[in-house]
RNA sequence: GCCUCGAUAGCUCAAUGGUAGAGCAGUUGACUCUUAAUCAAUUGGUUGUAGGUUCGAGUCCUACUCGGGGCACCA
């Protein structure tokens, strides 16, 4: 809070510099004023004044009863009267007529303005438009000689003047830094980005719908927690002033959702953000969206079937196909083609142990720990000396099984060391009743038969807390002592699911505003 | 945190160590069926920042900033 007034002053003097024009600014102090864009900004501001001088508000208000471009085109009737609005993305002047395209959420539509229809004054307004301006238009539909359904404009309203030039529609905006920092420009310039991110919205909607259709109730549990539990990850810290209380942003909702099972809800789910204080990569963003669901009286096997049904249902509803993530090669952007992934069920289920033997040799578990390390060397798997034996095996799993698995595969019965919160298998206590769903080399979803024994749970949490400096959620353990029904649980990383279904290469392409370091601002004038 | 690649006009990109360029956008003009409109003219740059080498640096060297990819941390 203490910072903002200073920033405001900076912002103001910054703007005044742009306003004051070069002659006045030149003799001023040392400040390396003139931004490269100054001329462009200056011209646009002058146009704002010209609109005002003509009695038009260049930042207008409501433009009611607008229709979406796509709907207008789909419901085309010759000479029908329509009202459309959007951002001007192309202008082609032809002397006494003008063709233009506006872009709205649904797509583009062409406008046609003629001097003999609009009159001198109305037509002259078109000279004061720039690419990027928001405009509303009313007129009648017609089809051009080249067959494009268009609006013959009878009246144009400027809805908002753009002071800055927008990126070229043809060349797009390809600088990744600009794309992620200024996503609004990315959305204007790159239609595939609009498509991917609106697909994300549809996917989340269909996930919710599926869960509700299957009797699950959506709940919202705390994101600020005094003990960050439910996963092994470093949390972010924050602080509540009035309570004088340090809090963590949650790393998982799990422990609260299980409290709800104790409380008697039988099918609950939550779709929301988790926060993990980790490195950023193509597959990791510090805040990410997770679906977690718990189902009383179910086990991991039923949860696997639920996940299979969920993902195939969502894929079919949103994409109308089970062959997902494919892409044609695009020589323009040098993007190679990508095979789509076939999600047709049923998806195979394989025990962790069998998958390791399949790839590292049937004798893997008969080897000594040293023998396993030697085998890893043969297989080209790098190990750190500190790794314990089960971690060595898990390296094999990650590099040879997970990384290479393209089609959906459920890996079941993981060693208990890997999954401390899950329930041990009744016949083989060295493994737990869990699955891990792998698609396209990534873990998409883990599922569990949840541990509901409060005594064992306490032992595990104590052991886990020993390593990390993590506290133990005593209230959660108390809740378990009141009795949690046997239950199955799942988590699905929504960002990664969207990547899978849309064929996105980076998690940043499916998150509207991925975390970035703050940009370094040019502090041209200001009090430094 | 480590390795590696990158940053040139508003956007997309050029430029054997020797005068920083093009297309689009912008500006001015012509054009009433264009759609990457066309035609003519034209503005626009402290080459990410700070040092260094050199007669001379966009180009070579060092550090830093931001970003991409990889590794590590982490499901």
XYZ file of N, CA and C in Angstrom, chain A residues 119-364:
738
model
N -23.096 10.063 -46.043
C -22.999 11.512 -46.149
C -21.571 11.964 -45.871
N -21.302 13.242 -46.186
C -19.941 13.752 -46.048
C -19.430 13.610 -44.623
N -20.243 14.079 -43.672
C -19.807 14.099 -42.287
C -19.621 12.671 -41.758
N -20.612 11.824 -42.002
C -20.535 10.450 -41.518
C -19.367 9.706 -42.129
N -19.090 9.972 -43.384
C -18.009 9.257 -44.039
C -16.646 9.782 -43.577
N -16.613 11.103 -43.281
C -15.344 11.706 -42.849
C -14.865 11.093 -41.528
N -15.793 10.626 -40.718
C -15.417 10.001 -39.454
C -14.476 8.819 -39.659
N -14.634 8.148 -40.761
C -13.817 6.951 -41.001
C -12.334 7.297 -41.106
N -12.055 8.563 -41.471
C -10.656 8.995 -41.545
C -10.039 9.084 -40.151
N -10.884 9.158 -39.147
C -10.380 9.337 -37.782
C -10.295 8.016 -37.035
N -10.517 6.923 -37.745
C -10.430 5.606 -37.107
C -9.027 5.035 -37.269
N -8.641 4.219 -36.314
C -7.371 3.499 -36.390
C -7.629 2.030 -36.139
N -6.722 1.208 -36.626
C -6.783 -0.201 -36.270
C -6.745 -0.320 -34.753
N -7.623 -1.137 -34.231
C -7.656 -1.327 -32.788
C -8.819 -0.622 -32.124
N -9.393 0.377 -32.784
C -10.525 1.094 -32.192
C -11.714 0.161 -32.014
N -12.452 0.381 -30.934
C -13.707 -0.340 -30.730
C -14.826 0.463 -31.378
N -15.592 -0.192 -32.219
C -16.684 0.515 -32.877
C -17.958 -0.328 -32.827
N -19.080 0.366 -32.883
C -20.368 -0.288 -33.052
C -20.925 0.138 -34.395
N -21.564 -0.782 -35.087
C -22.093 -0.431 -36.394
C -23.501 -0.984 -36.530
N -24.369 -0.202 -37.171
C -25.643 -0.779 -37.560
C -25.815 -0.624 -39.054
N -26.543 -1.559 -39.613
C -26.707 -1.535 -41.049
C -27.429 -2.788 -41.510
N -27.453 -2.970 -42.812
C -28.170 -4.104 -43.376
C -27.196 -5.094 -44.019
N -27.553 -6.366 -43.934
C -26.677 -7.398 -44.459
C -26.748 -7.465 -45.981
N -25.605 -7.729 -46.566
C -25.551 -7.993 -48.000
C -24.349 -8.896 -48.258
N -24.277 -9.407 -49.470
C -23.153 -10.270 -49.816
C -22.322 -9.611 -50.907
N -21.032 -9.565 -50.693
C -20.161 -8.912 -51.665
C -20.000 -9.788 -52.898
N -19.387 -9.208 -53.922
C -19.146 -9.962 -55.155
C -18.300 -11.198 -54.907
N -17.429 -11.099 -53.915
C -16.576 -12.247 -53.623
C -17.244 -13.195 -52.638
N -18.506 -12.911 -52.283
C -19.282 -13.874 -51.516
C -19.180 -13.730 -50.009
N -18.620 -12.613 -49.527
C -18.530 -12.461 -48.076
C -19.754 -11.735 -47.536
N -20.362 -12.354 -46.532
C -21.526 -11.742 -45.884
C -21.057 -10.555 -45.055
N -21.630 -9.385 -45.332
C -21.093 -8.139 -44.787
C -22.219 -7.226 -44.340
N -21.831 -6.200 -43.580
C -22.807 -5.211 -43.119
C -22.600 -3.916 -43.901
N -23.652 -3.473 -44.596
C -23.595 -2.161 -45.241
C -23.945 -1.148 -44.159
N -22.950 -0.398 -43.711
C -23.113 0.421 -42.509
C -23.993 1.634 -42.792
N -25.005 1.814 -41.928
C -25.821 3.021 -42.018
C -25.462 3.999 -40.911
N -24.873 3.490 -39.826
C -24.431 4.383 -38.750
C -23.289 3.714 -37.998
N -22.294 4.546 -37.688
C -21.127 4.029 -36.983
C -20.961 4.782 -35.675
N -20.662 4.061 -34.611
C -20.415 4.694 -33.317
C -19.020 4.304 -32.831
N -18.231 5.310 -32.482
C -16.944 5.001 -31.866
C -17.192 4.642 -30.409
N -16.787 3.459 -30.013
C -17.031 3.011 -28.637
C -15.819 3.238 -27.745
N -14.626 3.111 -28.334
C -13.429 3.391 -27.545
C -12.246 3.563 -28.484
N -11.576 4.707 -28.327
C -10.423 5.000 -29.190
C -9.194 4.305 -28.621
N -8.421 3.719 -29.512
C -7.193 3.047 -29.100
C -6.033 4.024 -29.186
N -5.298 4.167 -28.106
C -4.179 5.118 -28.100
C -2.879 4.472 -28.561
N -2.845 3.152 -28.516
C -1.613 2.462 -28.910
C -1.893 1.563 -30.108
N -0.901 1.410 -30.968
C -1.092 0.522 -32.116
C -1.189 -0.933 -31.668
N -2.062 -1.689 -32.294
C -2.176 -3.113 -31.965
C -1.252 -3.915 -32.885
N -0.872 -5.112 -32.459
C 0.023 -5.925 -33.290
C -0.637 -6.287 -34.607
N 0.176 -6.472 -35.596
C -0.297 -6.818 -36.925
C -1.109 -8.107 -36.912
N -2.247 -8.061 -37.563
C -3.088 -9.255 -37.604
C -2.434 -10.346 -38.451
N -1.729 -9.930 -39.474
C -1.153 -10.910 -40.399
C 0.055 -11.605 -39.792
N 0.960 -10.802 -39.226
C 2.173 -11.391 -38.684
C 1.963 -11.914 -37.262
N 0.884 -11.472 -36.622
C 0.627 -11.904 -35.266
C 1.610 -11.302 -34.303
N 1.630 -11.864 -33.116
C 2.554 -11.424 -32.075
C 3.260 -12.684 -31.637
N 4.544 -12.807 -31.945
C 5.189 -14.086 -31.689
C 6.198 -14.031 -30.543
N 6.633 -12.852 -30.179
C 7.571 -12.738 -29.065
C 6.913 -13.317 -27.809
N 7.443 -14.459 -27.293
C 6.753 -15.124 -26.189
C 6.635 -14.239 -24.950
N 7.633 -13.424 -24.742
C 7.577 -12.556 -23.563
C 6.393 -11.603 -23.649
N 6.229 -10.978 -24.800
C 5.105 -10.059 -24.980
C 3.781 -10.813 -24.904
N 3.758 -12.014 -25.475
C 2.514 -12.777 -25.499
C 2.010 -13.075 -24.089
N 2.928 -13.469 -23.198
C 2.485 -13.839 -21.853
C 2.280 -12.627 -20.955
N 3.139 -11.619 -21.130
C 2.990 -10.430 -20.287
C 1.767 -9.628 -20.680
N 1.536 -9.507 -21.985
C 0.417 -8.701 -22.469
C -0.531 -9.621 -23.215
N -1.151 -10.512 -22.448
C -1.988 -11.533 -23.059
C -3.094 -10.918 -23.899
N -3.568 -9.712 -23.501
C -4.634 -9.069 -24.283
C -4.188 -8.867 -25.727
N -2.902 -8.562 -25.930
C -2.416 -8.391 -27.309
C -2.339 -9.737 -28.026
N -1.921 -10.745 -27.280
C -1.869 -12.098 -27.814
C -3.258 -12.525 -28.294
N -4.257 -12.214 -27.479
C -5.633 -12.599 -27.804
C -6.142 -11.842 -29.032
N -5.714 -10.588 -29.173
C -6.128 -9.812 -30.338
C -5.479 -10.387 -31.599
N -4.182 -10.711 -31.488
C -3.413 -11.000 -32.692
C -3.470 -12.472 -33.106
N -3.657 -13.370 -32.164
C -3.504 -14.790 -32.465
C -4.800 -15.565 -32.211
N -5.529 -15.860 -33.265
C -6.821 -16.537 -33.102
C -6.708 -17.888 -32.410
N -5.590 -18.620 -32.632
C -5.471 -19.941 -32.023
C -5.349 -19.831 -30.504
N -4.851 -18.688 -30.035
C -4.758 -18.469 -28.593
C -6.155 -18.265 -28.012
N -6.942 -17.465 -28.726
C -8.339 -17.304 -28.308
C -9.026 -18.658 -28.238
N -8.766 -19.468 -29.231
C -9.428 -20.768 -29.305
C -9.000 -21.668 -28.150
N -7.701 -21.774 -27.927
C -7.207 -22.644 -26.864
C -7.764 -22.223 -25.507
N -7.737 -20.930 -25.247
C -8.157 -20.485 -23.925
C -9.673 -20.549 -23.748
N -10.421 -20.434 -24.835
C -11.852 -20.624 -24.650
C -12.173 -22.115 -24.547
N -11.349 -22.950 -25.191
C -11.510 -24.396 -24.995
C -11.277 -24.755 -23.525
N -10.317 -24.093 -22.929
C -10.060 -24.350 -21.515
C -11.327 -24.089 -20.695
N -11.954 -22.978 -20.984
C -13.179 -22.644 -20.266
C -14.239 -23.728 -20.451
N -14.359 -24.206 -21.691
C -15.349 -25.261 -21.952
C -14.982 -26.557 -21.234
N -13.701 -26.846 -21.190
C -13.266 -28.070 -20.511
C -13.627 -28.016 -19.031
N -13.332 -26.886 -18.404
C -13.641 -26.745 -16.980
C -15.151 -26.867 -16.759
N -15.906 -26.253 -17.647
C -17.368 -26.346 -17.536
C -17.832 -27.797 -17.632
N -17.266 -28.530 -18.594
C -17.693 -29.919 -18.779
C -17.202 -30.825 -17.654
N -16.065 -30.492 -17.075
C -15.603 -31.247 -15.898
C -16.620 -31.085 -14.768
N -17.032 -29.848 -14.529
C -18.013 -29.596 -13.467
C -19.319 -30.338 -13.767
N -19.738 -30.238 -15.020
C -21.004 -30.858 -15.393
C -20.935 -32.376 -15.187
N -19.820 -32.972 -15.594
C -19.665 -34.413 -15.429
C -19.747 -34.793 -13.955
N -19.021 -34.059 -13.132
C -18.990 -34.394 -11.704
C -20.382 -34.247 -11.098
N -21.068 -33.163 -11.469
C -22.413 -32.971 -10.938
C -23.359 -34.060 -11.439
N -23.225 -34.404 -12.707
C -24.063 -35.471 -13.263
C -23.839 -36.793 -12.543
N -22.662 -36.953 -11.952
C -22.360 -38.185 -11.242
C -22.544 -38.046 -9.742
N -23.287 -37.030 -9.352
C -23.705 -36.927 -7.952
C -22.691 -36.295 -7.022
N -21.652 -35.675 -7.589
C -20.675 -35.008 -6.723
C -21.104 -33.562 -6.470
N -20.833 -33.099 -5.268
C -21.196 -31.740 -4.879
C -19.943 -30.877 -4.888
N -20.029 -29.717 -5.554
C -18.855 -28.841 -5.579
C -18.759 -28.049 -4.289
N -17.579 -27.999 -3.726
C -17.354 -27.255 -2.482
C -16.130 -26.362 -2.639
N -16.003 -25.409 -1.721
C -14.832 -24.540 -1.714
C -14.207 -24.574 -0.329
N -12.983 -24.996 -0.264
C -12.302 -25.111 1.025
C -11.180 -24.076 1.082
N -10.605 -23.850 2.257
C -9.663 -22.727 2.409
C -8.454 -22.815 1.503
N -8.095 -21.652 0.963
C -6.841 -21.550 0.223
C -5.759 -20.999 1.139
N -6.162 -20.311 2.183
C -5.200 -19.858 3.185
C -5.299 -20.818 4.358
N -4.204 -21.484 4.633
C -4.221 -22.529 5.647
C -3.071 -22.294 6.628
N -3.297 -22.617 7.894
C -2.209 -22.427 8.861
C -1.240 -23.607 8.825
N -1.685 -24.740 8.258
C -0.774 -25.833 7.968
C -1.017 -26.238 6.524
N 0.027 -26.184 5.705
C -0.149 -26.526 4.287
C 0.067 -28.022 4.118
N -1.012 -28.772 4.062
C -0.889 -30.221 3.986
C -1.514 -30.785 2.730
N -1.450 -32.119 2.614
C -2.128 -32.794 1.519
C -1.232 -33.126 0.351
N 0.012 -32.657 0.406
C 0.959 -32.978 -0.663
C 2.350 -32.692 -0.128
N 3.346 -33.155 -0.841
C 4.720 -32.852 -0.466
C 5.223 -31.762 -1.381
N 5.156 -30.517 -0.907
C 5.605 -29.397 -1.729
C 5.848 -28.214 -0.811
N 6.727 -27.334 -1.235
C 6.974 -26.143 -0.422
C 5.886 -25.110 -0.676
N 5.314 -24.563 0.379
C 4.223 -23.603 0.211
C 4.704 -22.154 0.123
N 3.819 -21.288 -0.356
C 4.027 -19.844 -0.247
C 3.536 -19.408 1.119
N 4.135 -18.364 1.657
C 3.662 -17.843 2.938
C 2.966 -16.512 2.716
N 2.037 -16.228 3.602
C 1.383 -14.926 3.590
C 1.036 -14.581 5.038
N 0.372 -13.468 5.252
C 0.186 -12.997 6.617
C -1.164 -12.326 6.770
N -1.844 -12.662 7.867
C -3.098 -11.981 8.201
C -2.817 -10.946 9.268
N -3.057 -9.675 8.936
C -2.655 -8.600 9.850
C -3.435 -8.604 11.150
N -4.763 -8.626 11.062
C -5.581 -8.462 12.267
C -5.346 -9.598 13.262
N -5.145 -10.787 12.736
C -4.897 -11.915 13.627
C -3.416 -12.058 13.968
N -2.566 -11.290 13.306
C -1.130 -11.432 13.512
C -0.670 -12.844 13.207
N -1.198 -13.379 12.108
C -1.044 -14.810 11.866
C -0.371 -15.086 10.521
N 0.700 -15.842 10.547
C 1.299 -16.299 9.294
C 0.460 -17.442 8.737
N 0.235 -17.398 7.459
C -0.579 -18.432 6.816
C 0.154 -18.930 5.575
N -0.258 -20.098 5.113
C 0.270 -20.639 3.872
C -0.819 -20.644 2.819
N -0.423 -20.426 1.558
C -1.352 -20.716 0.472
C -1.356 -22.227 0.302
N -2.524 -22.776 0.069
C -2.626 -24.223 0.089
C -1.808 -24.881 -1.019
N -1.295 -26.042 -0.721
C -0.653 -26.849 -1.752
C -1.605 -27.931 -2.247
N -2.704 -28.142 -1.517
C -3.739 -29.096 -1.914
C -4.960 -28.911 -1.007
N -6.134 -29.179 -1.520
C -7.346 -29.081 -0.696
C -7.661 -30.375 0.056
N -6.852 -31.389 -0.155
C -7.159 -32.751 0.276
C -7.643 -32.880 1.724
N -6.895 -32.266 2.646
C -7.210 -32.523 4.046
C -8.558 -31.916 4.450
N -8.947 -30.845 3.753
C -10.265 -30.264 4.044
C -11.385 -31.076 3.404
N -11.134 -31.577 2.210
C -12.169 -32.378 1.555
C -12.430 -33.657 2.360
N -11.367 -34.210 2.945
C -11.566 -35.413 3.757
C -12.347 -35.103 5.030
N -12.136 -33.901 5.566
C -12.948 -33.497 6.734
C -14.440 -33.533 6.374
N -14.726 -33.205 5.091
C -16.131 -33.208 4.675
C -16.680 -34.632 4.623
N -15.823 -35.601 4.303
C -16.265 -36.995 4.363
C -16.583 -37.379 5.812
N -15.706 -36.919 6.720
C -15.974 -37.156 8.152
C -17.320 -36.557 8.525
N -17.572 -35.370 7.969
C -18.830 -34.677 8.284
C -20.044 -35.307 7.652
N -19.860 -36.239 6.732
C -21.000 -36.969 6.227
C -21.357 -36.751 4.767
N -20.675 -35.827 4.090
C -20.897 -35.738 2.647
C -20.225 -36.933 1.988
N -20.896 -37.529 1.003
C -20.321 -38.745 0.433
C -19.603 -38.531 -0.891
N -19.991 -37.506 -1.638
C -19.318 -37.262 -2.921
C -19.068 -35.766 -3.046
N -17.822 -35.367 -2.919
C -17.495 -33.945 -3.007
C -16.359 -33.729 -3.999
N -16.365 -32.534 -4.604
C -15.215 -32.174 -5.439
C -14.967 -30.683 -5.371
N -13.751 -30.319 -5.737
C -13.373 -28.917 -5.787
C -12.494 -28.720 -7.019
N -12.755 -27.631 -7.740
C -11.890 -27.265 -8.870
C -11.356 -25.888 -8.568
N -10.089 -25.801 -8.258
C -9.552 -24.481 -7.950
C -8.044 -24.512 -7.873
N -7.495 -23.368 -7.486
C -6.060 -23.184 -7.553
C -5.321 -23.807 -6.383
N -4.190 -24.401 -6.678
C -3.200 -24.780 -5.680
C -1.944 -23.964 -5.951
N -1.122 -23.823 -4.924
C 0.072 -22.977 -5.047
C 1.277 -23.751 -4.542
N 2.265 -23.914 -5.372
C 3.445 -24.639 -4.929
C 4.693 -23.831 -5.262
N 5.528 -23.680 -4.247
C 6.675 -22.788 -4.370
C 7.841 -23.530 -5.002
N 7.742 -23.724 -6.297
C 8.704 -24.544 -7.016
C 9.170 -23.822 -8.263
N 10.107 -24.456 -8.937
C 10.588 -23.887 -10.184
C 9.493 -23.837 -11.234
N 9.717 -23.000 -12.230
C 8.757 -22.842 -13.321
C 9.306 -23.583 -14.527
N 8.449 -24.281 -15.227
C 8.919 -24.991 -16.411
C 7.776 -25.095 -17.411
N 8.055 -25.783 -18.483
C 7.041 -25.997 -19.509
C 5.809 -26.699 -18.937
N 6.011 -27.445 -17.840
C 4.907 -28.206 -17.257
C 4.473 -27.702 -15.883
N 5.138 -26.671 -15.378
C 4.837 -26.202 -14.027
C 4.603 -24.705 -13.994
N 3.489 -24.307 -13.407
C 3.275 -22.916 -13.048
C 3.041 -22.908 -11.538
N 3.579 -21.902 -10.828
C 3.447 -21.927 -9.363
C 1.999 -21.988 -8.881
N 1.075 -21.350 -9.591
C -0.326 -21.579 -9.257
C -0.942 -22.372 -10.391
N -1.646 -23.394 -10.049
C -2.236 -24.237 -11.086
C -3.587 -24.746 -10.596
N -4.383 -25.215 -11.527
C -5.754 -25.580 -11.189
C -5.889 -27.087 -11.088
N -6.523 -27.515 -10.024
C -6.629 -28.935 -9.750
C -8.091 -29.292 -9.485
N -8.484 -30.414 -10.044
C -9.744 -31.022 -9.617
C -9.385 -32.070 -8.577
N -10.008 -31.985 -7.414
C -9.888 -33.083 -6.459
C -11.295 -33.555 -6.133
N -11.449 -34.879 -6.045
C -12.767 -35.434 -5.752
C -12.627 -36.602 -4.786
N -13.573 -36.715 -3.895
C -13.577 -37.820 -2.928
C -14.951 -38.468 -2.932
N -14.910 -39.789 -2.850
C -16.132 -40.575 -3.018
C -16.135 -41.637 -1.927
N -17.026 -41.446 -0.971
C -17.106 -42.380 0.155
C -17.527 -43.763 -0.338
N -16.972 -44.766 0.272
C -17.253 -46.195 0.006
C -16.636 -46.697 -1.303
N -15.939 -45.821 -2.033
C -15.317 -46.276 -3.283
C -13.833 -46.588 -3.043
N -13.190 -47.201 -4.035
C -11.754 -47.465 -3.927
C -11.043 -46.952 -5.177
N -9.740 -47.146 -5.222
C -8.965 -46.554 -6.315
C -9.373 -47.102 -7.667
N -9.839 -48.330 -7.662
C -10.230 -48.960 -8.908
C -11.461 -48.264 -9.505
N -12.425 -47.978 -8.644
C -13.604 -47.254 -9.115
C -13.224 -45.841 -9.536
N -12.258 -45.268 -8.800
C -11.838 -43.900 -9.143
C -11.179 -43.881 -10.521
N -10.422 -44.938 -10.835
C -9.794 -45.016 -12.154
C -10.871 -45.021 -13.242
N -11.915 -45.785 -13.003
C -12.999 -45.832 -13.993
C -13.679 -44.469 -14.121
N -13.800 -43.792 -12.970
C -14.414 -42.462 -12.980
C -13.570 -41.503 -13.827
N -12.269 -41.548 -13.640
C -11.367 -40.651 -14.370
C -11.424 -40.952 -15.866
N -11.406 -42.226 -16.196
C -11.483 -42.626 -17.599
C -12.746 -42.073 -18.248
N -13.844 -42.233 -17.526
C -15.124 -41.749 -18.032
C -15.148 -40.226 -18.109
N -14.584 -39.588 -17.099
C -14.564 -38.118 -17.063
C -13.802 -37.551 -18.268
N -12.595 -38.050 -18.474
C -11.755 -37.459 -19.525
C -12.319 -37.752 -20.917
N -12.818 -38.970 -21.116
C -13.365 -39.271 -22.440
C -14.656 -38.478 -22.686
N -15.446 -38.314 -21.637
C -16.683 -37.548 -21.787
C -16.390 -36.092 -22.122
N -15.434 -35.517 -21.383
C -15.087 -34.118 -21.616
C -14.523 -33.941 -23.029
N -13.646 -34.861 -23.426
C -13.052 -34.755 -24.762
C -14.131 -34.800 -25.836
N -15.084 -35.720 -25.660
C -16.128 -35.844 -26.679
C -17.041 -34.630 -26.697
N -17.348 -34.107 -25.516
C -18.276 -32.970 -25.475
C -17.633 -31.702 -26.028
N -16.349 -31.497 -25.724
C -15.718 -30.245 -26.127
C -15.139 -30.343 -27.539
N -14.571 -31.511 -27.865
C -13.855 -31.627 -29.148
C -14.552 -32.550 -30.135
N -15.564 -33.270 -29.633
C -16.332 -34.132 -30.515
C -15.498 -35.283 -31.073
N -14.432 -35.637 -30.369
C -13.579 -36.722 -30.837
C -12.774 -37.268 -29.670
N -12.281 -38.492 -29.826
C -11.382 -39.067 -28.822
C -9.942 -39.085 -29.320
N -9.725 -38.533 -30.498
C -8.349 -38.367 -30.990
C -7.966 -36.918 -30.736
N -7.185 -36.700 -29.698
C -6.978 -35.324 -29.226
C -5.527 -34.880 -29.365
N -5.362 -33.560 -29.337
C -4.025 -32.971 -29.253
C -3.252 -33.010 -30.554
N -3.865 -33.464 -31.631
C -3.168 -33.523 -32.904
C -3.107 -32.159 -33.559
N -2.197 -32.035 -34.536
C -2.029 -30.735 -35.156
C -1.351 -30.933 -36.496
N -1.816 -30.199 -37.490
C -1.142 -30.235 -38.782
C 0.121 -29.396 -38.702
N 1.074 -29.723 -39.548
C 2.277 -28.907 -39.621
C 1.897 -27.531 -40.161
N 2.563 -26.504 -39.640
C 2.332 -25.153 -40.124
C 3.659 -24.559 -40.575
N 3.920 -24.610 -41.882
C 5.211 -24.123 -42.371
C 5.416 -22.639 -42.060
N 4.299 -21.895 -41.964
C 4.401 -20.457 -41.696
C 5.097 -20.194 -40.367
N 4.733 -20.958 -39.347
C 5.317 -20.724 -38.025
C 6.351 -21.788 -37.686
N 6.674 -22.625 -38.693
C 7.700 -23.642 -38.475
C 7.306 -24.660 -37.403
N 5.981 -24.846 -37.240
C 5.513 -25.791 -36.243
C 5.350 -27.160 -36.890
N 5.975 -28.177 -36.318
C 5.845 -29.508 -36.903
C 4.466 -30.106 -36.617
N 4.092 -31.072 -37.410
C 2.830 -31.760 -37.181
C 2.927 -32.590 -35.906
N 1.779 -32.884 -35.330
C 1.771 -33.717 -34.133
C 0.671 -34.743 -34.259
N 1.029 -35.968 -33.957
C 0.031 -37.033 -33.999
C -0.976 -36.818 -32.879
N -2.212 -37.110 -33.158
C -3.182 -37.029 -32.086
C -3.086 -38.293 -31.231
N -3.610 -38.191 -30.034
C -3.553 -39.295 -29.087
C -4.937 -39.926 -29.001
N -4.957 -41.225 -29.107
C -6.228 -41.943 -29.099
C -6.658 -42.255 -27.666
N -7.788 -41.678 -27.264
C -8.252 -41.864 -25.884
C -9.319 -42.949 -25.759
N -9.507 -43.710 -26.829
C -10.590 -44.684 -26.795
C -10.454 -45.651 -25.612
N -11.502 -45.741 -24.780
C -11.447 -46.670 -23.657
C -11.724 -48.096 -24.125
N -11.463 -49.132 -23.321
C -10.918 -49.008 -21.958
C -9.403 -48.810 -21.973
N -8.912 -48.090 -20.939
C -7.482 -47.841 -20.829
C -6.841 -48.957 -20.009
N -5.702 -49.473 -20.470
C -5.063 -50.578 -19.746
C -4.616 -50.172 -18.336
N -4.570 -51.166 -17.465
C -4.080 -50.929 -16.097
C -2.932 -51.889 -15.856
N -1.818 -51.367 -15.397
C -0.622 -52.182 -15.204
C -0.012 -51.864 -13.846
N 0.430 -52.912 -13.171
C 1.075 -52.684 -11.880
C 2.437 -52.031 -12.075
N 2.763 -51.141 -11.174
C 4.048 -50.438 -11.185
C 5.196 -51.426 -11.356
N 5.156 -52.476 -10.561
C 6.201 -53.484 -10.570
C 6.349 -54.117 -11.961
N 5.222 -54.414 -12.574
C 5.260 -55.038 -13.899
C 5.799 -54.072 -14.947
N 5.431 -52.810 -14.802
C 5.889 -51.820 -15.780
C 7.400 -51.639 -15.695
N 7.926 -51.652 -14.471
C 9.376 -51.524 -14.301
C 10.082 -52.739 -14.897
N 9.566 -53.934 -14.622
C 10.181 -55.149 -15.164
C 10.106 -55.180 -16.689
N 8.997 -54.689 -17.213
C 8.803 -54.672 -18.662
C 9.901 -53.854 -19.343
N 10.356 -52.786 -18.685
C 11.302 -51.889 -19.336
C 12.734 -52.060 -18.856
N 12.920 -52.563 -17.628
C 14.279 -52.624 -17.075
C 14.753 -54.062 -16.871
N 13.954 -55.026 -17.291
C 14.361 -56.420 -17.146
C 13.526 -57.143 -16.108
N 13.127 -58.357 -16.451
C 12.246 -59.128 -15.569
C 12.905 -59.430 -14.225
N 14.247 -59.391 -14.232
C 14.983 -59.724 -13.005
C 15.234 -58.508 -12.119
N 14.670 -57.368 -12.487
C 14.990 -56.106 -11.801
C 14.923 -56.223 -10.278
